[in-house]
Structures are given as C-alpha cells and as structure tokens.
N, CA, C and O of each residue as an XYZ file, in Angstrom:
756
protein
N      94.296    125.993    141.196
C      95.190    125.670    139.975
C      94.537    126.107    138.635
O      93.355    125.840    138.419
N      95.250    126.732    137.793
C      94.896    127.058    136.538
C      94.811    125.968    135.670
O      95.450    124.946    135.923
N      93.968    126.071    134.488
C      93.778    124.861    133.571
C      95.034    124.839    132.789
O      95.490    123.708    132.620
N      95.660    125.761    132.304
C      96.972    126.025    131.668
C      98.056    125.230    132.223
O      98.801    124.509    131.560
N      98.108    125.445    133.771
C      99.203    124.749    134.420
C      98.884    123.545    135.084
O      99.544    123.189    136.060
N      97.936    122.882    134.653
C      97.449    121.612    135.437
C      98.566    120.506    135.383
O      99.138    120.163    134.348
N      98.804    119.987    136.658
C     100.046    119.181    136.763
C      99.351    117.808    136.971
O     100.173    116.895    137.030
N      97.889    117.366    137.116
C      97.459    116.252    137.264
C      96.389    115.924    136.329
O      95.822    116.913    135.863
N      95.964    114.775    135.933
C      94.866    114.470    135.153
C      93.591    114.596    136.100
O      93.670    114.225    137.271
N      92.591    115.047    135.653
C      91.258    115.296    136.418
C      90.472    114.045    136.420
O      89.575    113.926    137.254
N      90.741    112.983    135.470
C      90.162    111.744    135.420
C      90.727    110.749    136.275
O      90.026    110.180    137.112
N      92.179    110.445    136.102
C      92.855    109.394    136.636
C      93.918    109.921    137.731
O      94.394    109.126    138.542
N      94.298    111.367    137.729
C      95.241    111.760    138.701
C      96.661    111.373    138.282
O      97.561    111.547    139.103
N      96.898    110.942    137.268
C      98.422    110.720    136.697
C      99.081    112.195    136.490
O      98.433    113.160    136.084
N     100.283    112.225    136.785
C     101.207    113.356    136.589
C     101.334    113.667    135.151
O     101.579    112.827    134.284
N     101.128    115.097    134.929
C     101.191    115.357    133.553
C     102.301    116.406    133.283
O     102.577    117.278    134.108
N     102.971    116.266    131.992
C     103.817    117.147    131.816
C     103.224    118.621    131.336
O     102.072    118.743    130.922
N     104.086    119.637    131.436
C     103.199    120.985    131.207
C     102.755    121.109    129.683
O     101.841    121.909    129.482
N     103.274    120.426    128.568
C     103.047    120.480    127.405
C     101.996    119.285    126.962
O     101.809    119.033    125.772
N     101.390    118.638    127.921
C     100.631    117.481    127.737
C      99.201    117.985    127.010
O      98.725    119.037    127.438
N      98.600    117.388    126.092
C      97.346    117.785    125.489
C      96.426    116.622    125.952
O      95.229    116.813    126.171
N      97.034    115.385    126.097
C      96.261    114.353    126.623
C      96.964    113.650    127.849
O      98.159    113.819    128.090
N      96.110    112.826    128.628
C      96.924    112.131    129.749
C      97.432    110.937    129.017
O      96.740    110.236    128.279
N      98.882    110.733    129.320
C      99.316    109.516    128.816
C      98.787    108.141    129.441
O      98.993    107.046    128.918
N      98.139    108.326    130.528
C      97.650    107.048    131.251
C      96.440    106.676    130.792
O      96.309    105.501    130.449
N      95.338    107.566    130.690
C      93.955    107.255    130.486
C      93.495    107.879    129.141
O      92.441    107.510    128.623
N      94.233    108.762    128.613
C      93.847    109.282    127.268
C      92.957    110.593    127.453
O      92.548    111.173    126.447
N      92.671    111.042    128.662
C      91.613    112.084    128.806
C      92.538    113.503    128.196
O      93.758    113.664    128.251
N      91.532    114.393    127.637
C      92.290    115.553    127.113
C      92.299    116.526    128.398
O      91.419    116.548    129.259
N      93.476    117.339    128.365
C      93.754    118.265    129.291
C      92.883    119.468    128.992
O      92.847    119.916    127.846
N      92.154    120.029    130.011
C      91.084    121.099    129.677
C      92.050    122.386    129.627
O      93.250    122.373    129.901
N      91.360    123.396    129.261
C      91.763    124.706    129.082
C      92.380    125.243    127.731
O      93.156    126.191    127.617
N      91.915    124.505    126.817
C      92.597    124.755    125.558
C      91.826    125.892    124.611
O      90.625    126.056    124.821
N      92.398    126.581    123.705
C      91.883    127.532    122.931
C      90.570    126.772    122.065
O      90.704    125.717    121.444
N      89.255    127.572    122.175
C      88.184    127.107    121.324
C      88.426    127.044    120.029
O      87.747    126.184    119.468
N      89.192    127.675    119.300
C      89.298    127.785    117.925
C      90.242    126.451    117.534
O      89.986    125.768    116.542
N      91.179    126.213    118.285
C      91.999    125.041    118.334
C      91.141    123.685    118.295
O      91.259    122.741    117.514
N      90.326    123.840    119.263
C      89.483    122.578    119.544
C      88.523    122.450    118.296
O      88.282    121.327    117.853
N      88.000    123.516    117.753
C      87.184    123.492    116.598
C      87.936    122.964    115.342
O      87.363    122.258    114.513
N      89.228    123.330    115.232
C      90.023    122.850    114.218
C      90.399    121.444    114.147
O      90.619    120.866    113.082
N      90.480    120.820    115.474
C      90.652    119.439    115.694
C      89.381    118.568    115.235
O      89.423    117.553    114.539
N      88.221    119.198    115.787
C      86.865    118.396    115.317
C      86.973    118.468    113.789
O      86.969    117.428    113.130
N      87.065    119.629    113.235
C      86.975    119.661    111.751
C      87.988    118.630    111.010
O      87.704    118.071    109.951
N      89.192    118.460    111.704
C      90.089    117.621    111.093
C      89.605    116.196    111.176
O      89.585    115.420    110.221
N      89.221    115.924    112.389
C      88.384    114.507    112.516
C      87.419    114.371    111.448
O      87.483    113.399    110.696
N      86.527    115.264    111.315
C      85.300    115.121    110.221
C      86.133    114.971    108.899
O      85.817    114.022    108.181
N      86.994    115.658    108.553
C      87.614    115.510    107.291
C      88.278    114.358    106.964
O      88.303    113.883    105.829
N      88.954    113.781    108.171
C      89.664    112.365    107.854
C      88.821    111.259    107.673
O      89.104    110.246    107.035
N      87.629    111.528    108.344
C      86.620    110.389    108.170
C      85.750    110.664    106.826
O      85.084    109.731    106.376
N      85.745    111.746    106.270
C      85.138    111.843    104.854
C      86.075    111.386    103.885
O      85.655    110.642    102.999
N      87.346    111.729    103.909
C      88.399    111.156    103.168
C      88.369    109.845    103.235
O      88.693    109.278    102.191
N      88.039    109.077    104.267
C      88.114    107.606    104.461
C      87.069    106.992    103.742
O      87.273    105.952    103.115
N      85.802    107.626    103.783
C      84.718    107.129    103.075
C      84.882    107.290    101.428
O      84.392    106.489    100.631
N      85.669    108.483    101.050
C      85.937    108.749     99.664
C      86.773    107.649     99.198
O      86.613    107.154     98.082
N      87.718    107.227    100.078
C      88.754    106.196     99.423
C      88.165    104.953     99.667
O      88.784    104.054     99.098
N      87.194    104.572    100.305
C      86.350    103.317    100.440
C      85.554    103.188     99.318
O      85.268    102.056     98.928
N      85.060    104.389     98.605
C      84.209    104.159     97.361
C      85.270    104.005     96.235
O      85.106    103.243     95.282
N      86.327    104.751     96.406
C      87.338    104.637     95.180
C      87.822    103.187     95.215
O      88.031    102.674     94.116
N      88.022    102.481     96.258
C      88.608    101.183     96.223
C      87.426    100.145     95.497
O      87.648     99.266     94.665
N      86.249    100.499     96.024
C      85.248     99.596     95.420
C      84.852     99.917     93.869
O      84.365     99.071     93.119
N      85.115    101.181     93.525
C      85.048    101.365     91.984
C      86.244    100.789     91.241
O      86.108    100.379     90.089
N      87.366    100.749     91.848
C      88.631    100.180     91.269
C      88.214     98.672     91.009
O      88.432     98.172     89.905
N      87.662     98.006     91.946
C      87.501     96.488     91.556
C      86.126     96.031     90.834
O      85.879     94.959     90.282
N      85.231     97.274     91.021
C      83.796     96.920     90.672
C      83.595     97.039     89.167
O      83.024     96.178     88.497
N      84.166     98.305     88.628
C      83.920     98.583     87.248
C      84.694     97.387     86.453
O      84.017     96.492     85.948
N      86.003     97.376     86.352
C      86.475     96.248     85.700
C      85.950     94.899     85.886
O      86.055     94.161     84.906
N      85.492     94.496     86.772
C      84.589     93.196     87.022
C      83.371     93.294     86.193
O      82.957     92.332     85.545
N      82.796     94.443     86.206
C      81.627     94.557     85.620
C      81.756     94.213     84.139
O      80.996     93.436     83.561
N      82.856     94.902     83.529
C      83.121     94.616     82.188
C      83.483     93.344     81.999
O      82.869     92.831     81.064
N      84.243     92.644     82.532
C      84.507     91.137     82.461
C      83.450     90.320     82.546
O      83.334     89.383     81.756
N      82.516     90.573     83.540
C      81.312     89.915     83.729
C      80.229     89.953     82.552
O      79.598     88.932     82.279
N      80.046     91.045     81.923
C      79.348     91.478     80.874
C      79.876     90.694     79.577
O      79.138     89.997     78.880
N      81.026     90.861     79.376
C      81.912     90.270     78.344
C      81.849     88.659     78.463
O      81.714     87.996     77.434
N      81.947     88.049     79.700
C      81.848     86.563     79.534
C      80.406     86.247     79.497
O      80.157     85.143     79.013
N      79.163     87.110     79.984
C      77.966     86.395     79.662
C      77.682     86.614     78.174
O      76.999     85.742     77.638
N      78.075     87.588     77.458
C      77.912     87.661     76.146
C      78.716     86.801     75.331
O      78.328     86.573     74.185
N      79.746     86.303     75.737
C      80.660     85.579     74.966
C      80.943     84.101     75.556
O      82.050     83.584     75.410
N      79.905     83.456     76.217
C      80.006     82.179     76.730
C      80.787     81.134     75.946
O      81.804     80.549     76.319
N      79.935     80.961     74.440
C      80.632     80.052     73.765
C      81.927     80.153     73.295
O      82.645     79.181     73.061
N      82.301     81.553     73.125
C      83.832     81.782     72.763
C      84.745     81.381     74.063
O      85.815     80.773     74.012
N      84.164     81.800     75.099
C      85.148     81.348     76.361
C      85.204     79.854     76.496
O      86.278     79.274     76.652
N      84.027     79.214     76.437
C      83.931     77.582     76.388
C      84.836     76.937     75.378
O      85.507     75.930     75.607
N      84.796     77.706     74.049
C      85.618     77.050     73.066
C      87.193     77.189     73.408
O      87.995     76.324     73.058
N      87.529     78.229     74.047
C      88.912     78.435     74.470
C      89.370     77.344     75.371
O      90.473     76.813     75.242
N      88.506     77.018     76.283
C      88.784     75.984     77.394
C      88.776     74.724     76.747
O      89.752     73.985     76.872
N      87.685     74.351     75.997
C      87.651     72.908     75.263
C      88.665     72.750     74.292
O      89.200     71.642     74.248
N      89.092     73.738     73.401
C      90.023     73.514     72.415
C      91.455     73.653     72.783
O      92.293     73.031     72.130
N      91.801     74.402     73.754
C      93.105     74.671     74.259
C      93.648     73.336     74.870
O      93.032     72.728     75.745
N      94.799     72.938     74.371
C      95.131     71.412     75.042
C      95.565     71.626     76.570
O      95.505     70.691     77.369
N      96.029     72.971     76.955
C      96.282     73.202     78.275
C      95.024     72.887     79.143
O      95.067     72.098     80.087
N      94.008     73.495     78.794
C      92.806     73.506     79.398
C      91.902     72.434     79.275
O      91.130     72.112     80.178
N      91.982     71.824     78.088
C      91.196     70.692     77.805
C      91.243     69.417     78.708
O      90.308     68.682     79.025
N      92.660     69.333     79.068
C      93.108     68.242     79.885
C      92.345     68.178     81.157
O      92.046     67.134     81.738
N      92.042     69.431     81.554
C      91.449     69.646     82.974
C      89.894     69.413     82.732
O      89.217     68.844     83.587
N      89.463     69.777     81.784
C      88.055     69.473     81.552
C      87.718     68.063     81.282
O      86.631     67.657     81.694
N      88.549     67.212     80.606
C      88.577     65.846     80.559
C      88.768     65.163     81.912
O      87.985     64.280     82.262
N      89.708     65.518     82.620
C      89.942     64.998     83.946
C      88.855     65.194     84.794
O      88.583     64.297     85.592
N      88.114     66.323     84.758
C      86.856     66.438     85.600
C      85.568     65.941     84.934
O      84.480     66.027     85.504
N      85.713     65.451     83.783
C      84.484     64.981     83.053
C      83.540     65.918     82.602
O      82.345     65.643     82.492
N      84.078     67.131     82.309
C      83.163     68.369     81.921
C      82.896     68.270     80.580
O      83.728     67.949     79.732
N      81.505     68.598     80.336
C      81.016     68.463     78.831
C      81.205     70.134     78.543
O      81.401     71.022     79.372
N      81.077     70.229     77.104
C      81.065     71.674     76.763
C      79.975     72.371     77.228
O      80.173     73.546     77.537
N      78.763     71.872     77.359
C      77.500     72.464     77.777
C      77.940     72.839     79.399
O      77.715     73.995     79.758
N      78.404     72.128     80.137
C      78.969     72.453     81.481
C      79.901     73.394     81.620
O      79.890     74.188     82.560
N      80.866     73.386     80.612
C      81.713     74.692     80.549
C      81.137     75.917     80.416
O      81.499     76.914     81.040
N      80.086     75.867     79.474
C      79.443     77.058     79.020
C      78.597     77.577     80.290
O      78.547     78.758     80.632
N      77.977     76.571     80.898
C      77.218     76.909     82.205
C      78.169     77.538     83.303
O      77.788     78.443     84.047
N      79.343     77.027     83.341
C      80.336     77.546     84.413
C      80.539     79.064     83.942
O      80.305     79.964     84.750
N      80.899     79.309     82.858
C      81.179     80.610     82.481
C      79.860     81.601     82.747
O      79.925     82.641     83.403
N      78.915     81.196     82.252
C      77.615     82.020     82.472
C      77.426     82.336     83.891
O      77.044     83.475     84.161
N      77.667     81.372     84.982
C      77.534     81.569     86.306
C      78.606     82.506     86.753
O      78.253     83.391     87.532
N      79.642     82.465     86.451
C      80.853     83.181     86.740
C      80.504     84.670     86.120
O      80.698     85.630     86.865
N      80.097     84.858     85.052
C      79.924     86.256     84.401
C      78.805     87.022     85.278
O      78.885     88.184     85.679
N      77.638     86.025     85.506
C      76.699     86.762     86.315
C      77.015     87.103     87.812
O      76.430     88.032     88.369
N      77.980     86.312     88.470
C      78.648     86.364     89.776
C      79.356     87.743     89.692
O      79.247     88.564     90.603
N      80.085     87.974     88.569
C      80.969     89.145     88.514
C      80.142     90.404     88.210
O      80.578     91.526     88.466
N      79.065     90.214     87.715
C      78.133     91.310     87.494
C      77.326     91.662     88.767
O      77.107     92.835     89.069
N      76.939     90.736     89.421
C      76.254     90.933     90.778
C      77.158     91.462     91.815
O      76.742     92.268     92.647
N      78.454     91.016     91.800
C      79.454     91.594     92.800
C      79.753     92.991     92.306
O      79.943     93.800     93.214
N      79.829     93.406     91.208
C      80.099     94.742     90.639
C      79.063     95.570     90.933
O      79.340     96.660     91.433
N      77.812     95.256     90.707
C      76.685     96.125     90.945
C      76.585     96.304     92.404
O      76.320     97.432     92.819
N      76.774     95.270     93.290
C      76.555     95.603     94.641
C      77.805     96.535     95.193
O      77.605     97.415     96.030
N      78.908     96.303     94.731
C      80.126     97.201     94.993
C      79.869     98.748     94.462
O      80.152     99.735     95.140
N      79.296     98.795     93.162
C      78.907    100.214     92.906
C      77.901    100.810     93.902
O      78.069    101.914     94.421
N      76.875    100.038     94.133
C      75.787    100.669     94.991
C      76.529    101.161     96.411
O      76.373    102.268     96.927
N      77.340    100.119     96.900
C      78.059    100.551     98.179
C      78.901    101.846     98.097
O      78.977    102.711     98.970
N      79.570    101.825     96.796
C      80.511    103.115     96.598
C      79.795    104.458     96.733
O      80.111    105.477     97.346
N      78.607    104.119     95.886
C      77.600    105.406     95.850
C      77.200    105.871     97.210
O      77.176    107.069     97.489
N      76.863    104.865     98.117
C      76.345    105.142     99.432
C      77.470    105.781    100.152
O      77.273    106.788    100.833
N      78.671    105.228    100.031
C      79.711    105.901    100.679
C      80.059    107.363    100.192
O      80.424    108.310    100.889
N      79.861    107.319     98.859
C      80.146    108.743     98.356
C      79.201    109.779     98.824
O      79.549    110.953     98.949
N      78.140    109.402     99.054
C      76.895    110.335     99.264
C      76.840    110.348    100.845
O      76.130    111.211    101.361
N      77.515    109.486    101.641
C      77.369    109.409    102.973
C      76.049    109.175    103.603
O      75.652    109.768    104.606
N      75.399    108.272    102.950
C      73.975    107.932    103.328
C      73.835    106.337    103.302
O      74.510    105.658    102.529
N      72.960    105.814    104.154
C      72.524    104.462    104.095
C      73.755    103.684    104.526
O      74.301    102.931    103.719
N      74.185    103.821    105.676
C      75.460    102.919    106.198
C      75.157    101.413    106.176
O      76.001    100.616    105.766
N      73.916    101.015    106.629
C      73.916     99.486    106.448
C      73.751     99.055    105.104
O      74.131     97.900    104.916
N      73.248     99.710    104.020
C      73.234     99.204    102.745
C      74.884     99.340    102.216
O      75.423     98.456    101.549
N      75.369    100.232    102.515
C      76.951    100.338    101.948
C      77.788     99.224    102.698
O      78.720     98.634    102.152
N      77.418     99.013    103.860
C      78.257     97.861    104.573
C      77.711     96.566    104.126
O      78.569     95.818    103.660
N      76.652     96.163    104.144
C      76.139     94.885    103.773
C      76.466     94.639    102.104
O      76.965     93.564    101.773
N      76.220     95.477    101.274
C      76.450     95.368     99.946
C      78.028     95.462     99.801
O      78.414     94.937     98.756
N      78.831     95.889    100.428
C      80.285     95.781    100.503
C      80.615     94.340    100.661
O      81.359     93.723     99.899
N      79.992     93.826    101.737
C      80.478     92.369    102.244
C      79.911     91.458    100.965
O      80.653     90.644    100.416
N      78.713     91.639    100.594
C      78.266     90.599     99.507
C      78.990     90.924     98.224
O      78.991     90.075     97.332
N      79.641     92.141     98.041
C      80.278     92.248     96.780
C      81.601     91.534     96.814
O      82.046     90.918     95.846
N      82.230     91.649     98.016
C      83.399     90.891     98.059
C      83.262     89.534     98.139
O      84.198     88.876     97.685
N      82.200     88.870     98.668
C      82.108     87.419     98.602
C      81.458     86.735     97.415
O      81.541     85.532     97.169
N      80.792     87.659     96.698
C      79.922     86.755     95.561
C      80.807     86.917     94.266
O      80.699     86.068     93.381
N      81.621     87.905     94.130
C      82.485     87.951     93.141
C      83.691     86.758     92.935
O      83.992     86.312     91.828
N      84.183     86.422     93.940
C      85.415     85.590     93.972
C      86.343     85.982     92.970
O      86.827     85.182     92.170
N      86.603     87.210     92.996
C      87.491     87.879     91.938
C      88.958     87.830     92.120
O      89.756     88.392     91.370
N      89.275     87.113     93.182
C      90.847     86.960     93.408
C      91.036     87.622     94.747
O      90.256     88.283     95.433
N      92.275     87.265     94.927
C      92.985     87.868     96.280
C      92.822     89.428     96.377
O      92.204     89.926     97.318
N      93.374     90.167     95.411
C      93.447     91.609     95.352
C      92.213     92.119     95.434
O      92.045     92.904     96.367
N      91.208     91.887     94.665
C      89.892     92.231     94.971
C      89.258     92.041     96.210
O      88.479     92.862     96.694
N      89.599     90.892     96.777
C      88.949     90.811     98.133
C      89.635     91.542     99.179
O      89.076     91.916    100.210
N      90.972     91.760     98.874
C      91.742     92.484     99.806
C      91.312     94.064     99.786
O      91.230     94.764    100.796
N      91.071     94.462     98.540
C      90.634     95.826     98.479
C      89.195     95.884     99.009
O      88.843     96.910     99.590
N      88.412     94.961     98.870
C      86.974     94.984     99.632
C      86.881     94.957    100.949
O      85.971     95.442    101.620
N      87.980     94.294    101.391
C      88.004     94.147    103.020
C      88.578     95.400    103.701
O      88.255     95.792    104.823
N      89.440     95.958    102.908
C      89.923     97.490    103.298
C      88.785     98.433    103.195
O      88.583     99.282    104.064
N      88.128     98.313    102.270
C      86.882     99.284    102.106
C      85.953     99.049    103.093
O      85.437     99.973    103.722
N      85.654     97.690    103.312
C      84.667     97.475    104.489
C      85.187     98.036    105.936
O      84.360     98.530    106.703
N      86.355     97.966    106.243
C      86.957     98.368    107.355
C      86.983     99.830    107.461
O      86.901    100.390    108.554
N      87.103    100.495    106.290
C      86.838    101.963    106.130
C      85.388    102.530    106.501
O      85.152    103.512    107.205
N      84.508    101.719    105.891
C      83.197    102.104    106.070
C      82.869    102.031    107.449
O      82.254    102.974    107.947
N      83.224    100.942    108.216
C      82.954    100.721    109.624
C      83.505    101.804    110.481
O      82.880    102.315    111.411
N      84.781    102.144    110.096
C      85.554    103.223    110.902
C      84.910    104.543    110.741
O      84.798    105.282    111.720
N      84.496    104.875    109.622
C      83.849    106.058    109.359
C      82.068    106.076    109.476
O      81.404    106.866    108.806
N      81.594    105.316    110.203
C      80.251    105.150    110.368
C      79.635    106.412    110.744
O      78.510    106.704    110.338
N      80.347    107.212    111.538
C      79.796    108.543    112.303
C      79.373    109.583    111.219
O      78.468    110.390    111.432
N      80.126    109.525    109.947
C      79.892    110.486    109.043
C      78.758    110.224    108.097
O      78.417    111.084    107.285
N      78.202    109.129    108.178
C      77.038    108.713    107.405
C      75.791    109.552    108.096
O      75.716    109.639    109.322
N      74.901    110.111    107.296
C      73.954    111.017    107.497
C      73.122    110.519    108.891
O      72.937    111.288    109.835
N      72.675    109.192    108.875
C      71.757    108.723    110.107
C      72.762    108.552    111.130
O      72.195    108.276    112.188
N      73.990    108.600    111.256
C      74.670    108.570    112.433
C      75.487    109.890    112.653
O      76.430    109.857    113.443
N      75.200    110.957    112.049
C      76.036    112.165    112.194
C      75.529    112.873    113.604
O      76.334    113.409    114.366
N      74.287    112.825    113.835
C      73.865    113.512    115.204
C      74.718    112.854    116.298
O      75.444    113.500    117.054
N      74.588    111.635    116.322
C      75.512    110.788    117.572
C      76.939    111.261    117.401
O      77.571    111.614    118.397
N      77.495    111.289    116.169
C      78.986    111.662    115.834
C      79.028    113.127    116.578
O      79.845    113.344    117.473
N      78.167    114.024    116.178
C      78.348    115.444    116.723
C      78.276    115.556    118.208
O      78.994    116.374    118.783
N      77.453    114.785    118.869
C      77.484    114.772    120.155
C      78.667    114.370    120.690
O      79.080    114.992    121.669
N      79.423    113.286    120.174
C      80.641    112.682    120.778
C      81.698    113.995    120.557
O      82.487    114.384    121.419
N      81.566    114.479    119.457
C      82.658    115.585    119.148
C      82.378    116.644    120.056
O      83.343    117.323    120.409
N      81.165    116.943    120.540
C      80.945    118.233    121.218
C      81.459    117.774    122.760
O      81.334    118.664    123.602
N      81.882    116.813    123.116
C      82.489    116.501    124.375
C      84.036    116.788    124.383
O      84.660    116.728    125.442
N      84.642    117.100    123.202
C      85.871    117.236    123.195
C      86.144    118.788    123.569
O      85.594    119.704    122.957
N      86.987    118.973    124.564
C      87.273    120.290    125.160
C      88.361    121.010    124.765
O      88.591    122.109    125.270
C-alpha cells in the first residue's frame, strides 16, 4: 500500500479518509507527505511559539511600566498621598473607622509604592527573559512573583496570568529547552 493512498492509521488502525493529514482517532500524522510542507509546518510552529513569547513580554510590559511609574510616584509623594486620604471627607471616615493615624497611612502608601516597584521590576525582568528567549525558570518565577506582589488589581492579575500561561506553553522556544524542542519537531513526518 502506498503512503499517499493509506486507508488505515499505522498507529491505531482507524479508517482514514483520502485527504486526512492526521488520524481523527489518535492524532497520528499520516506519513508520505512532502518534506518542504513538513518543514513549513515546523517553522510555523516555531514562529507561533515565538509570537507567543513576544506577546507574553508585551503583556508584562503593559502592566509593569505604568505600575513602576505609580510606585515611584507613591514612594516619593507619600505625604501628599496621605494628606489626600486624611483630609478628604470620603476617605477620612475610613481612616477614623479603622483607627489609622497619619503615620500609619503614610506607612501604608510607602509599602504599597515599594510593592508596585518590586512587582514592576520582576515583570520587566520576566519580559526581558521572554523577549530574549532565555532563562525559562527566571521568566516563569518572576512572572508569578510580579503578578502576586503588585496586587495591582484584577486587570493586571489577569494579564499576568495570561503571560504566565504563554510562557509555560512556549517553553520549548527558550534557549535551554530548544534542543529538546527540536528533537520533538524532528519526529514530525
């Protein structure tokens, strides 16, 4: 039987249509395809994973840069931020209800500013690792730490978790995993 006219899957024996490229039952690739087409598909997989890492980096930059600015502003303007809270009638009632002093409000803003800065720096480092496709574990751990140290709100956490998923899904394109990834790609017929 010729490879182009294969009627049954060589892995599971499932009946195949004449135009099948993959077995619908087990997912095995139907052999006998054009080598140039196979190479194009491998390159498409590489390109898709590279784009995924670029988007992960972009998402981290989108939330890291603004929160870095906010963190630096907050740290350098702690007194002004505390004055807003203490002197604003809408917020001062909360401070009074929780028994917060002016110094405690200043301390809160200082900690919040440093948390934003830490979160941003971790996100920037993770973004750089993704952009350069190196240091998978640094990119992964710093992305997680960035998401959970900033407490920057739902949108930033959502973007960070999507970036985290993209990093994990594109692990094979990081330099330290590229050899294993290429071995897996070499099995595509």
